[in-house]
PDB file of C-alpha atoms in Angstrom:
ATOM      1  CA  UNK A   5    -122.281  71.198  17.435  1.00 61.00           C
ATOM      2  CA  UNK A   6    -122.205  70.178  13.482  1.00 67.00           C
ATOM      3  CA  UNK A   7    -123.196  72.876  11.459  1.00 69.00           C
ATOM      4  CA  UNK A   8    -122.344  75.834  13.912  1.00 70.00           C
ATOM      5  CA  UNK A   9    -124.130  76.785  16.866  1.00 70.00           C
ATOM      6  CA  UNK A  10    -127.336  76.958  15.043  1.00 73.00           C
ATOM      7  CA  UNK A  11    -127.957  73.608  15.700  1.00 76.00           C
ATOM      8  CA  UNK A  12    -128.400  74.185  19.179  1.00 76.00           C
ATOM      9  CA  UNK A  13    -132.332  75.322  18.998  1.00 79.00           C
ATOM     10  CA  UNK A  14    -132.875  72.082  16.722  1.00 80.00           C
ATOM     11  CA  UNK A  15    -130.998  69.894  20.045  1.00 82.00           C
ATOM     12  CA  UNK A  16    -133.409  72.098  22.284  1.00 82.00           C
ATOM     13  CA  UNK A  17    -136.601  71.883  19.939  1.00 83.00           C
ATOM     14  CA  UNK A  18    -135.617  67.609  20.033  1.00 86.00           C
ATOM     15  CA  UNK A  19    -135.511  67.743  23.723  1.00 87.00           C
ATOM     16  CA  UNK A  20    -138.756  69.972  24.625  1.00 85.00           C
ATOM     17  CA  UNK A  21    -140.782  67.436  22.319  1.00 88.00           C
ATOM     18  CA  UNK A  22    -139.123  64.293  24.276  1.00 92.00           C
ATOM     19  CA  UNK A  23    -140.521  66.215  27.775  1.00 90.00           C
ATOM     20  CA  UNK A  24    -143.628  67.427  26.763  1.00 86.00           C
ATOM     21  CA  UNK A  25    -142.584  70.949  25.757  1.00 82.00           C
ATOM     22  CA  UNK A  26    -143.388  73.104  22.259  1.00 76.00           C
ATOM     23  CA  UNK A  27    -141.224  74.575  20.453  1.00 75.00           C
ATOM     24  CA  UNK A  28    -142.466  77.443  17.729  1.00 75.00           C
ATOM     25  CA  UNK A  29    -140.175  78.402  15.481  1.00 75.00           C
ATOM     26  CA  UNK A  30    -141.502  81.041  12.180  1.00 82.00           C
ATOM     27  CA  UNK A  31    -145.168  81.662  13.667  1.00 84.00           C
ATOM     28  CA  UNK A  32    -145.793  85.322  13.854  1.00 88.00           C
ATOM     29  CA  UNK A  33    -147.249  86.093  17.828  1.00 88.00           C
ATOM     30  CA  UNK A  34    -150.045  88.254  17.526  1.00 91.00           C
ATOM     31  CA  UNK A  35    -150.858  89.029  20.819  1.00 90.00           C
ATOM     32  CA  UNK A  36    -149.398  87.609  24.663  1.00 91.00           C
ATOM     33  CA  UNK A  37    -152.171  86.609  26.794  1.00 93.00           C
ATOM     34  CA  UNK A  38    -151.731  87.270  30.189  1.00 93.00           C
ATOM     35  CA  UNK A  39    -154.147  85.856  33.035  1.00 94.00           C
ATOM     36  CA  UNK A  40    -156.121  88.576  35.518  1.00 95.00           C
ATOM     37  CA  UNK A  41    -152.896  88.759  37.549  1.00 93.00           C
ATOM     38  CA  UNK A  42    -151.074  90.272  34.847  1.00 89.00           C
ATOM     39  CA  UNK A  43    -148.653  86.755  34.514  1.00 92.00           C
ATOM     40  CA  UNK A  44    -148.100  85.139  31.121  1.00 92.00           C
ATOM     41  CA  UNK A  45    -150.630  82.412  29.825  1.00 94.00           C
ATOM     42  CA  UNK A  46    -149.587  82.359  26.046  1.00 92.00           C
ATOM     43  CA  UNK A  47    -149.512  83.819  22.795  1.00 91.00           C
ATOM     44  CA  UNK A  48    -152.072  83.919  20.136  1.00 94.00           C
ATOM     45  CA  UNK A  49    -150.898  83.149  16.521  1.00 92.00           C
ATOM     46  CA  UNK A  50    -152.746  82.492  13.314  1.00 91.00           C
ATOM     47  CA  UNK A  51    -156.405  82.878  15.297  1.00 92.00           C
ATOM     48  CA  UNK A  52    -154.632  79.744  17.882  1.00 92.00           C
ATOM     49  CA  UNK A  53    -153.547  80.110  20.959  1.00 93.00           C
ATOM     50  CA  UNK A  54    -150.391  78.046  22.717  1.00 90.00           C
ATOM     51  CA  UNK A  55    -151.076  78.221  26.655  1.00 91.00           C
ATOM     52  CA  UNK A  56    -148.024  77.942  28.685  1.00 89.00           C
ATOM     53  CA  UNK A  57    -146.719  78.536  32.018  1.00 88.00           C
ATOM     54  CA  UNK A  58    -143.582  79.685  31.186  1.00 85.00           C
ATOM     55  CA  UNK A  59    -142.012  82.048  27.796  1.00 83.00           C
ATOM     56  CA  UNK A  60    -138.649  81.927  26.564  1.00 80.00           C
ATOM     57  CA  UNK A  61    -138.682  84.728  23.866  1.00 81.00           C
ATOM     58  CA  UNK A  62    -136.742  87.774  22.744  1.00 83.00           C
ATOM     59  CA  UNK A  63    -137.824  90.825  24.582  1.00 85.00           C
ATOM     60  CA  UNK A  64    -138.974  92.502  21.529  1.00 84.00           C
ATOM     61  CA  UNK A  65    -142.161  90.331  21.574  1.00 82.00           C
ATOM     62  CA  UNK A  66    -142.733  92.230  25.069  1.00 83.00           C
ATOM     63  CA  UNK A  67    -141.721  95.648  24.527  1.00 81.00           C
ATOM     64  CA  UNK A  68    -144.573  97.768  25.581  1.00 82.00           C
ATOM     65  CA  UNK A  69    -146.077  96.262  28.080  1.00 83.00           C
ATOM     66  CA  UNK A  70    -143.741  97.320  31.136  1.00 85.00           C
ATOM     67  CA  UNK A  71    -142.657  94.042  31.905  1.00 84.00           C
ATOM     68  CA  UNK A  72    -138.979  93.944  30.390  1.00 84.00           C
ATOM     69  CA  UNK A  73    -136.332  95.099  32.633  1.00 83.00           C
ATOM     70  CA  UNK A  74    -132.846  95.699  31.259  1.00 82.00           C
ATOM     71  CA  UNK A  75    -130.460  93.626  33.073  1.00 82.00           C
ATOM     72  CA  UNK A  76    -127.686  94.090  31.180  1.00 80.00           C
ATOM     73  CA  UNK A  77    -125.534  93.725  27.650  1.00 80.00           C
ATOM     74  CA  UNK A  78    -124.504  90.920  25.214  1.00 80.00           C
ATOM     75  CA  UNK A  79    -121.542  91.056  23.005  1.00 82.00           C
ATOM     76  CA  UNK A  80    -121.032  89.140  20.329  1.00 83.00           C
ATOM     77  CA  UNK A  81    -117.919  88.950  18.126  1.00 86.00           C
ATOM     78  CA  UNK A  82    -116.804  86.576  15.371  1.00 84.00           C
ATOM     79  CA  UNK A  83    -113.165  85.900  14.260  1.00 86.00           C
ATOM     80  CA  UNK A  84    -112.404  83.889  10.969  1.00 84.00           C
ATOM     81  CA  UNK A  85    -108.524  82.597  11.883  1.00 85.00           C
ATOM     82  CA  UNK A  86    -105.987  80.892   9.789  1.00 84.00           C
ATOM     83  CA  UNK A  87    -104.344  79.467  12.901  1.00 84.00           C
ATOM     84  CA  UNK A  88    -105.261  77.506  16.158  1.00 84.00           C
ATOM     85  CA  UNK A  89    -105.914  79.520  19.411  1.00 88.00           C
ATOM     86  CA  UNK A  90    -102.735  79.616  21.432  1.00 89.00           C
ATOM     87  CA  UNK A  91    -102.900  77.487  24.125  1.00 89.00           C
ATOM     88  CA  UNK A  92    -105.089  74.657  22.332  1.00 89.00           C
ATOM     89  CA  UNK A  93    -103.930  71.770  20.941  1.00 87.00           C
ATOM     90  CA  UNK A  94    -102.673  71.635  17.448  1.00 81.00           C
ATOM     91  CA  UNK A  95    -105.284  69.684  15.807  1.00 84.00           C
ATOM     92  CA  UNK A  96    -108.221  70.524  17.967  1.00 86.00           C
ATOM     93  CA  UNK A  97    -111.170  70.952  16.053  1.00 85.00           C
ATOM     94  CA  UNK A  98    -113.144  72.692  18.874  1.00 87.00           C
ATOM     95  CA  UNK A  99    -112.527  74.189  22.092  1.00 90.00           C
ATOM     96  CA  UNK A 100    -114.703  76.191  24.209  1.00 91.00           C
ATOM     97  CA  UNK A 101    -112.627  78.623  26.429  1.00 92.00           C
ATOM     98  CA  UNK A 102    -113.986  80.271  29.812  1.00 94.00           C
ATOM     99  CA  UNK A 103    -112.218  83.630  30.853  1.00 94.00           C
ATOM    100  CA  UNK A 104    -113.676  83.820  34.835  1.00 96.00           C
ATOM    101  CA  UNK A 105    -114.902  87.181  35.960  1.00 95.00           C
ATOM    102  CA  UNK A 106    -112.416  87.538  38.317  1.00 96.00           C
ATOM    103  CA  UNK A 107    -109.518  88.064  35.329  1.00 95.00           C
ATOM    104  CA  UNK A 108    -111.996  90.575  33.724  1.00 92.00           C
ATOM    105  CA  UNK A 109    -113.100  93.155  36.121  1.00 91.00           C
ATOM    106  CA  UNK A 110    -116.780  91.924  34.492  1.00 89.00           C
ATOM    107  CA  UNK A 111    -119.451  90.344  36.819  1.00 88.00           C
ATOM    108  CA  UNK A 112    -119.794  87.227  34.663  1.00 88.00           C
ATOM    109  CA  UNK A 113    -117.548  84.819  33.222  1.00 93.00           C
ATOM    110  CA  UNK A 114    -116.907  84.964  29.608  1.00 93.00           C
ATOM    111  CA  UNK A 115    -117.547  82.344  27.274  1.00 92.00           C
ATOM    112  CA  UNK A 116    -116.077  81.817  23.912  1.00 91.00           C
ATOM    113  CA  UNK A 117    -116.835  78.990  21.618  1.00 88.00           C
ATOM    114  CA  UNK A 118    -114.278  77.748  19.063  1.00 87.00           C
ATOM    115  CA  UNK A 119    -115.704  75.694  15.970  1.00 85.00           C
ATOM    116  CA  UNK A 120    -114.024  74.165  12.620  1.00 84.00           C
ATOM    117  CA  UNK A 121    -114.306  72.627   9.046  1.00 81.00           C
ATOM    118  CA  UNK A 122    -114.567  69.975  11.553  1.00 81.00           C
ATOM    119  CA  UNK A 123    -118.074  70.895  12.312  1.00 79.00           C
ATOM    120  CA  UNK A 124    -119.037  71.884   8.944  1.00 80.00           C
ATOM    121  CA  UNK A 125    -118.759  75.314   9.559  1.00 78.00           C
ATOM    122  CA  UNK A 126    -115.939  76.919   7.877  1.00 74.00           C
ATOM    123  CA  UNK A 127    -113.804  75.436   4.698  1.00 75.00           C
ATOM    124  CA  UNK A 128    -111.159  72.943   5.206  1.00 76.00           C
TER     125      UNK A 128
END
């Protein structure tokens, strides 16, 4: 993506409109509503409320109500290089590389994206 992976939400954001679908970006959440059940209806923000049937949101927003289960970690690492990765081509301006589980000793696959002055992210 141009301009790092940042750009990503805005590709998401573009797509949710084109299928219906909101996307709230800087609105504080007040409260989550949740129907009789105890199941997520929406969020109150700035006296509205956005009904919904499903949430994507950081589980911060849903800390004390019982319902977040940890699942497991993230790690995240950055890496400013002079050089290309080994085993890319020369004057690749991207790559994405996927190191499978099964090399790792991990239960998922790892995932590491590789970006460039190419996508405006870094000086030429």
């Amino acid at each position: 993506p141009v301009y790092g992976l940042g750009g990503l939400p805005e590709g998401f954001s573009r797509l949710a409109a084109i299928h219906g679908g909101v996307f709230m970006l800087n609105r504080p959440v007040h409260e989550v509503l949740y129907d009789d059940n105890g199941q997520f209806r929406g969020i109150k923000s700035n006296g509205e409320e956005a009904r919904a049937k499903i949430c994507i949101a950081d589980p911060s927003y849903f800390a004390d109500t019982g319902k977040v289960v940890k699942t497991g970690k993230i790690a995240r690492w950055l890496f400013i290089l002079d050089h290309p990765v080994d085993g890319t081509a020369p004057d690749a301006d991207s790559c994405q590389i996927i190191i499978p589980f099964k090399h790792t000793g991990r239960k998922h696959d790892i995932y590491i994206s590789v970006v460039s002055a190419g996508h405006c992210v870094a000086a030429q």
